[in-house]
PDB file of C-alpha atoms in Angstrom:
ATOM      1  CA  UNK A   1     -34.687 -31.935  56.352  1.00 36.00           C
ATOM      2  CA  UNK A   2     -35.235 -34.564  54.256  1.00 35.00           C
ATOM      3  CA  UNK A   3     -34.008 -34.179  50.610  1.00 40.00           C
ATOM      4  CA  UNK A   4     -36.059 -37.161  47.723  1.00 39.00           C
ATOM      5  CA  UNK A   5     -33.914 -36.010  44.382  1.00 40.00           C
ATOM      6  CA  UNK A   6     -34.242 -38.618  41.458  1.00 42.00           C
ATOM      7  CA  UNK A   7     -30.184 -39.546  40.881  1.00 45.00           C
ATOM      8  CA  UNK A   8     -28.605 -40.531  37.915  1.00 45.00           C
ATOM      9  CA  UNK A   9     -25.314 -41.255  36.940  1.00 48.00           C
ATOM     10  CA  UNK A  10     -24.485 -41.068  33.110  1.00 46.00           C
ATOM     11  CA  UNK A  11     -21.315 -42.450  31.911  1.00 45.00           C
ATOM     12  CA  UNK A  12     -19.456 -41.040  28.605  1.00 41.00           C
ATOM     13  CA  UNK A  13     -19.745 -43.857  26.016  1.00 34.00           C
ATOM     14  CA  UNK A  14     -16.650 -43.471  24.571  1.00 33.00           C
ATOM     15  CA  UNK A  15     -14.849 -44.955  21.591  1.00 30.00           C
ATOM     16  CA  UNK A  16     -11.317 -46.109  21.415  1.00 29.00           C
ATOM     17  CA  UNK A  17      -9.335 -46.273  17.603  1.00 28.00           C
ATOM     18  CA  UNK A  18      -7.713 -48.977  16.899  1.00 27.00           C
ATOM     19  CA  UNK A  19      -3.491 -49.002  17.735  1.00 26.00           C
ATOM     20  CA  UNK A  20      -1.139 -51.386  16.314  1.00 25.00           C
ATOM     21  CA  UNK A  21       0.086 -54.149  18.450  1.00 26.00           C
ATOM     22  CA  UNK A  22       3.160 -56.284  17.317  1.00 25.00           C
ATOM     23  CA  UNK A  23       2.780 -59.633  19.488  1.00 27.00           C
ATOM     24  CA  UNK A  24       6.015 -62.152  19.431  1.00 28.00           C
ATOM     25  CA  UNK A  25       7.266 -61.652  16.244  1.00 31.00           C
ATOM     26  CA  UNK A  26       3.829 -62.207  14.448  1.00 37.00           C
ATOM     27  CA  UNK A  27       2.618 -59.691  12.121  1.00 38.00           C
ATOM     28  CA  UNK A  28       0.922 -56.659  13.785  1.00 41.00           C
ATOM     29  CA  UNK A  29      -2.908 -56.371  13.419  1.00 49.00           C
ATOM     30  CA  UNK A  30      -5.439 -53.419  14.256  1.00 66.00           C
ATOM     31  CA  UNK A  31      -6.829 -53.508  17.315  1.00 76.00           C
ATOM     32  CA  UNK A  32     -10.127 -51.382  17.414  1.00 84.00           C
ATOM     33  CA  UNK A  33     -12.178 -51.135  20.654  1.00 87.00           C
ATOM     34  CA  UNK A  34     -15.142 -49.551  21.634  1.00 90.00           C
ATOM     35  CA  UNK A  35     -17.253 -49.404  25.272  1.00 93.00           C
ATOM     36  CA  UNK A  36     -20.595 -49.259  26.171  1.00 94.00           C
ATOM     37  CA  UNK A  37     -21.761 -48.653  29.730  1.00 95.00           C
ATOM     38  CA  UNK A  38     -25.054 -49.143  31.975  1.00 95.00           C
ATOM     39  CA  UNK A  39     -25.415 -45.777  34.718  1.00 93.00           C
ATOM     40  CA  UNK A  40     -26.009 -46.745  38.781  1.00 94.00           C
ATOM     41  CA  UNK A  41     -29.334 -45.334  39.267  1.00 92.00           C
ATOM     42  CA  UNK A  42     -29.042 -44.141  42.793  1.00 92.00           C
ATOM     43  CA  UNK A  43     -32.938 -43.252  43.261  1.00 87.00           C
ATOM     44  CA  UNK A  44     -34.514 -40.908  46.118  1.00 86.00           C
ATOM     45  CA  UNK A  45     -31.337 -39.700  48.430  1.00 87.00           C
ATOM     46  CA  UNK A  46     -32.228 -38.714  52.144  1.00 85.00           C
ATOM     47  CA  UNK A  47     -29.219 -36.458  53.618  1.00 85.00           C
ATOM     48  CA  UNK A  48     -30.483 -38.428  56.841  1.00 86.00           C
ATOM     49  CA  UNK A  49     -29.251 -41.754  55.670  1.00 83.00           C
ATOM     50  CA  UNK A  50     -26.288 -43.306  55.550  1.00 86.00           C
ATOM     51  CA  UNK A  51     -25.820 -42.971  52.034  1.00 88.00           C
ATOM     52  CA  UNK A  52     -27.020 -44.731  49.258  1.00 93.00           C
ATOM     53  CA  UNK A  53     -25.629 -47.102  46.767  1.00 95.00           C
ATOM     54  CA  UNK A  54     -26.185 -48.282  43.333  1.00 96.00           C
ATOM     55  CA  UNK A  55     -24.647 -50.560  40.658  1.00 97.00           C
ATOM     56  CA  UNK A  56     -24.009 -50.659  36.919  1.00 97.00           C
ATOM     57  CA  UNK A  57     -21.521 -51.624  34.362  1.00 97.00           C
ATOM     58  CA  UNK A  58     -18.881 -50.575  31.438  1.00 96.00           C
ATOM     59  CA  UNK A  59     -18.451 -52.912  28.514  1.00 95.00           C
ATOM     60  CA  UNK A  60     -15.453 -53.352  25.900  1.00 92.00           C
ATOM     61  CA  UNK A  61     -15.856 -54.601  22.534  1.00 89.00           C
ATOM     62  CA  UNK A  62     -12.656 -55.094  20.673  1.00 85.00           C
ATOM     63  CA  UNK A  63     -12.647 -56.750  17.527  1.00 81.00           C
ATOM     64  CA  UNK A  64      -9.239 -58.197  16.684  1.00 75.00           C
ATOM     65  CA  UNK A  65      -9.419 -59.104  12.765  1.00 70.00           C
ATOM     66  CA  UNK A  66      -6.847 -61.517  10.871  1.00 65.00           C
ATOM     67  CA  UNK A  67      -4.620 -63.245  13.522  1.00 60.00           C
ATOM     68  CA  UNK A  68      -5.551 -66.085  15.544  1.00 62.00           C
ATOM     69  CA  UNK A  69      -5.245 -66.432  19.125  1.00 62.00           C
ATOM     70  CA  UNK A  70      -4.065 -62.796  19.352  1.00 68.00           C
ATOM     71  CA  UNK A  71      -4.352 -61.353  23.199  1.00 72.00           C
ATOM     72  CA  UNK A  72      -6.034 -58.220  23.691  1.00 77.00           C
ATOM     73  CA  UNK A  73      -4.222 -55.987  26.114  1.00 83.00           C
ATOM     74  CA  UNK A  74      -5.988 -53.199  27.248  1.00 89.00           C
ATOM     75  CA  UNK A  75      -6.428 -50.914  30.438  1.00 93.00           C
ATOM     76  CA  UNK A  76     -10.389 -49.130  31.287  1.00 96.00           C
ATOM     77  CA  UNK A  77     -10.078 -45.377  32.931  1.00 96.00           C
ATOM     78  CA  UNK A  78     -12.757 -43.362  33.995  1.00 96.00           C
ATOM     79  CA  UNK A  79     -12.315 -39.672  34.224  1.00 94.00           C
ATOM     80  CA  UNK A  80     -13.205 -37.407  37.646  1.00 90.00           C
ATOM     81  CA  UNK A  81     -16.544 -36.418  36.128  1.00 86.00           C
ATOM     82  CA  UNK A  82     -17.712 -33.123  34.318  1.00 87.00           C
ATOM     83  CA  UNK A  83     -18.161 -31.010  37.631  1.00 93.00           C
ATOM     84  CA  UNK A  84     -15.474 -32.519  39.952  1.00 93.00           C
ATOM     85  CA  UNK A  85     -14.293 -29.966  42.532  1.00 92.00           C
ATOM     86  CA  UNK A  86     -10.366 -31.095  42.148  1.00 88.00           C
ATOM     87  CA  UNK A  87     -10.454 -35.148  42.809  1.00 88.00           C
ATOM     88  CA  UNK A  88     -14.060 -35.096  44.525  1.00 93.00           C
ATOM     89  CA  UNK A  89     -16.570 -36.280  41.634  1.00 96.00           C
ATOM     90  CA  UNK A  90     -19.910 -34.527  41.775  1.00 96.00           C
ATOM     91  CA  UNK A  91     -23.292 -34.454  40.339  1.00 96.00           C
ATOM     92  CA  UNK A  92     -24.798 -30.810  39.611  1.00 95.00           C
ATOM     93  CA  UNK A  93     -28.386 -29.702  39.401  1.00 94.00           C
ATOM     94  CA  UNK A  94     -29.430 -26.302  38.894  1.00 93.00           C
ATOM     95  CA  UNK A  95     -26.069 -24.938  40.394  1.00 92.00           C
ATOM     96  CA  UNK A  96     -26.063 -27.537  43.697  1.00 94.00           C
ATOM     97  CA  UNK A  97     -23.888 -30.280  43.957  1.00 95.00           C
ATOM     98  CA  UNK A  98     -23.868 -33.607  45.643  1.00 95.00           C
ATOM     99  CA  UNK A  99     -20.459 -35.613  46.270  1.00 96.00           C
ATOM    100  CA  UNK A 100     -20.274 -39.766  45.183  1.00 96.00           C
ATOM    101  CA  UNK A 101     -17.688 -42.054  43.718  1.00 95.00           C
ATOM    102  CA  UNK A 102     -17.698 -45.104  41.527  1.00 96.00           C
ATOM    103  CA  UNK A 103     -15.912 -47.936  43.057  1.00 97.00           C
ATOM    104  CA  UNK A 104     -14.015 -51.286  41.494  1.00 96.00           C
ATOM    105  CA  UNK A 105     -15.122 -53.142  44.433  1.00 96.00           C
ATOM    106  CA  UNK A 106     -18.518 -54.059  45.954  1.00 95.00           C
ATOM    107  CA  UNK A 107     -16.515 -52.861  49.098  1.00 95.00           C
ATOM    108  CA  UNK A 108     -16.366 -49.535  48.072  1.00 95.00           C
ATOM    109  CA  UNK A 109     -12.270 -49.785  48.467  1.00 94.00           C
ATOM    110  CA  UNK A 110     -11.045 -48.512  45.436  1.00 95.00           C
ATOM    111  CA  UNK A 111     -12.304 -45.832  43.788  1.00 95.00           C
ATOM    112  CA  UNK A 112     -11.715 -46.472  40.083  1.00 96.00           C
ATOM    113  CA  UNK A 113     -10.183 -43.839  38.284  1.00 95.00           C
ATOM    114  CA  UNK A 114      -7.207 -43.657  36.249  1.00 93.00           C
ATOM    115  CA  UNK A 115      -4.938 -45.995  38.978  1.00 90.00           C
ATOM    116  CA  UNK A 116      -2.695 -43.277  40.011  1.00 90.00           C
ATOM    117  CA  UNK A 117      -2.615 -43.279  44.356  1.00 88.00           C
ATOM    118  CA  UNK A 118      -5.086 -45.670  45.335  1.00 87.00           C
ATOM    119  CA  UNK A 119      -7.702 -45.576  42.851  1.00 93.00           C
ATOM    120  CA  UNK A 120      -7.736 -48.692  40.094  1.00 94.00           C
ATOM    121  CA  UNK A 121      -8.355 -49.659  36.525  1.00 95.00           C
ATOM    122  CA  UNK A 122      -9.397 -52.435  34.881  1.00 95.00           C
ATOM    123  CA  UNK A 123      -7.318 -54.983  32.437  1.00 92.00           C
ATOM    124  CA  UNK A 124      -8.351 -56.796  29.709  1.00 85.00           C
ATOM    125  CA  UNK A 125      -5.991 -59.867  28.547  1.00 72.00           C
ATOM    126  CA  UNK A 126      -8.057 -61.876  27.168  1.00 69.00           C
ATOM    127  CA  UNK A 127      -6.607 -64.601  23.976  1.00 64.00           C
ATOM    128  CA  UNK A 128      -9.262 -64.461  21.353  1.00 63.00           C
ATOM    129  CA  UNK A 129      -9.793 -66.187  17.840  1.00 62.00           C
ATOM    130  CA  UNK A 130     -11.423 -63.991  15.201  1.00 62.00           C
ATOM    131  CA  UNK A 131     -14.624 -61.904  15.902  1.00 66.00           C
ATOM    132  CA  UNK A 132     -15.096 -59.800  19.080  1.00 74.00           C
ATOM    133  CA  UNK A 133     -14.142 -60.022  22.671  1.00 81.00           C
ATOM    134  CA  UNK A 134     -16.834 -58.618  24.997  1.00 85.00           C
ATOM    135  CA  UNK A 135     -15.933 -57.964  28.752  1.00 89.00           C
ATOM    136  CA  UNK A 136     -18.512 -57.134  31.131  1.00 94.00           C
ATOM    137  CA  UNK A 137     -17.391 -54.943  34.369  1.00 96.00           C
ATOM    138  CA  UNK A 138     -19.226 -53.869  37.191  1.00 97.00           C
ATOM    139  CA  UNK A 139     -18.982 -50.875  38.888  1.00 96.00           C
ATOM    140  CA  UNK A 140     -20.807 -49.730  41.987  1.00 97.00           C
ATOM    141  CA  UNK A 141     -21.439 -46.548  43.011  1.00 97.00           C
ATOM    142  CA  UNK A 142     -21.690 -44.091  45.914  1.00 96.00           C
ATOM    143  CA  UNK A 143     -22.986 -41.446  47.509  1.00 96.00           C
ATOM    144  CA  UNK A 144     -22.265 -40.417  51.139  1.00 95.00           C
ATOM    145  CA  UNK A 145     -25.291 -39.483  53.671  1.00 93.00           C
ATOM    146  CA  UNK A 146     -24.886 -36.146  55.092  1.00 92.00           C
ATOM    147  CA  UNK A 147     -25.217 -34.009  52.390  1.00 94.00           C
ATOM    148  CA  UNK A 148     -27.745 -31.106  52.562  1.00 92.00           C
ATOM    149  CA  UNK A 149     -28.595 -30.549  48.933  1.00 91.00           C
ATOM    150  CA  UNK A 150     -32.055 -28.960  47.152  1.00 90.00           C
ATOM    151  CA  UNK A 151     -34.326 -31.343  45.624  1.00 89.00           C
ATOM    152  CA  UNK A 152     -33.450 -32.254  42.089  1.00 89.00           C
ATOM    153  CA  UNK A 153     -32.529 -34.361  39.542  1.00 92.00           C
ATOM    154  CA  UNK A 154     -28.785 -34.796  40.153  1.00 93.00           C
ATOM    155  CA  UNK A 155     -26.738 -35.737  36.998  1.00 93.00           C
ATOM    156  CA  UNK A 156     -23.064 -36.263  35.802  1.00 94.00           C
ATOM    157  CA  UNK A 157     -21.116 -37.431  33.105  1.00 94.00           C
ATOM    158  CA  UNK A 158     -17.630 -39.077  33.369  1.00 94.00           C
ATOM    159  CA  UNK A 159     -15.363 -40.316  30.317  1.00 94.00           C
ATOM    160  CA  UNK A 160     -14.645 -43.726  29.759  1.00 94.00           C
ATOM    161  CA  UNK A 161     -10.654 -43.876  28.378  1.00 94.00           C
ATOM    162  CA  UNK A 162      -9.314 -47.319  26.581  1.00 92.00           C
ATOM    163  CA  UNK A 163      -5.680 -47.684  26.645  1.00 91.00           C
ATOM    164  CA  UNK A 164      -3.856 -50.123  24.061  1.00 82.00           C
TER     165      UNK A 164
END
């Protein structure tokens, strides 16, 4: 049986309120950060293929206003996704559901999460001078062959956490 369900991913934008950081003595300034993100498109799936992979990206802004050469610590989550099934992320349509992962690595290693067990995050350190600092990071998603699902449009959402 061969299964041709347009797949989307959509990703949470989320925004992150600004914390107050106290760097080496200097005088502590707001932080305020916000993300942005671009969804893999996985396309037709077959349940006879091997699976079927697809790219996109999260983005953080975060503005960092009055103190020059300030770093900006921070730390990118992503939740399980709106219709896990316990750590298994899913995509739902019309009551079916079809397993996948977003990944850190082009390798498909780590599964990026919230970097408890195996799964990653990603880090932000960057110095900056007054304005914004914009970091682009890819993210590459999954789905497994195998799967015997109704043709659909298959959709998720998963949050996008800042830490700082």
């Amino acid at each position: 049986m061969i299964d041709s369900s347009a797949i989307r991913l959509r990703l949470l934008l989320s925004t992150a309120l600004g914390l107050w950081l106290a760097l080496s003595g200097q005088a502590a300034s707001a932080q305020v950060c916000t993300t942005s993100a671009v969804a893999p498109v996985f396309g037709n799936y077959l349940s006879t293929s091997p699976g079927s992979n697809a790219a996109g990206s999260v983005s953080v802004s975060c503005v960092v206003p009055g103190v020059l050469g300030q770093n900006v610590f921070y730390s990118v989550k992503l939740g399980l996704s709106g219709q896990a099934q316990g750590t298994q992320r899913r995509m739902g349509s019309a009551g079916n559901f079809l397993a996948y992962n977003v990944f850190c690595d082009s390798g498909y290693n780590q599964i990026w999460a919230d970097g408890t067990g195996a799964s990653c995050v990603r880090t932000g350190g960057q110095a900056g001078l007054l304005g914004t600092l914009l970091t682009v990071y890819p993210l590459y998603g999954r789905i497994p062959g195998g799967q015997f699902v109704s043709p659909g449009s298959y959709s998720d959402n998963i949050a996008i956490e800042v830490l700082y």
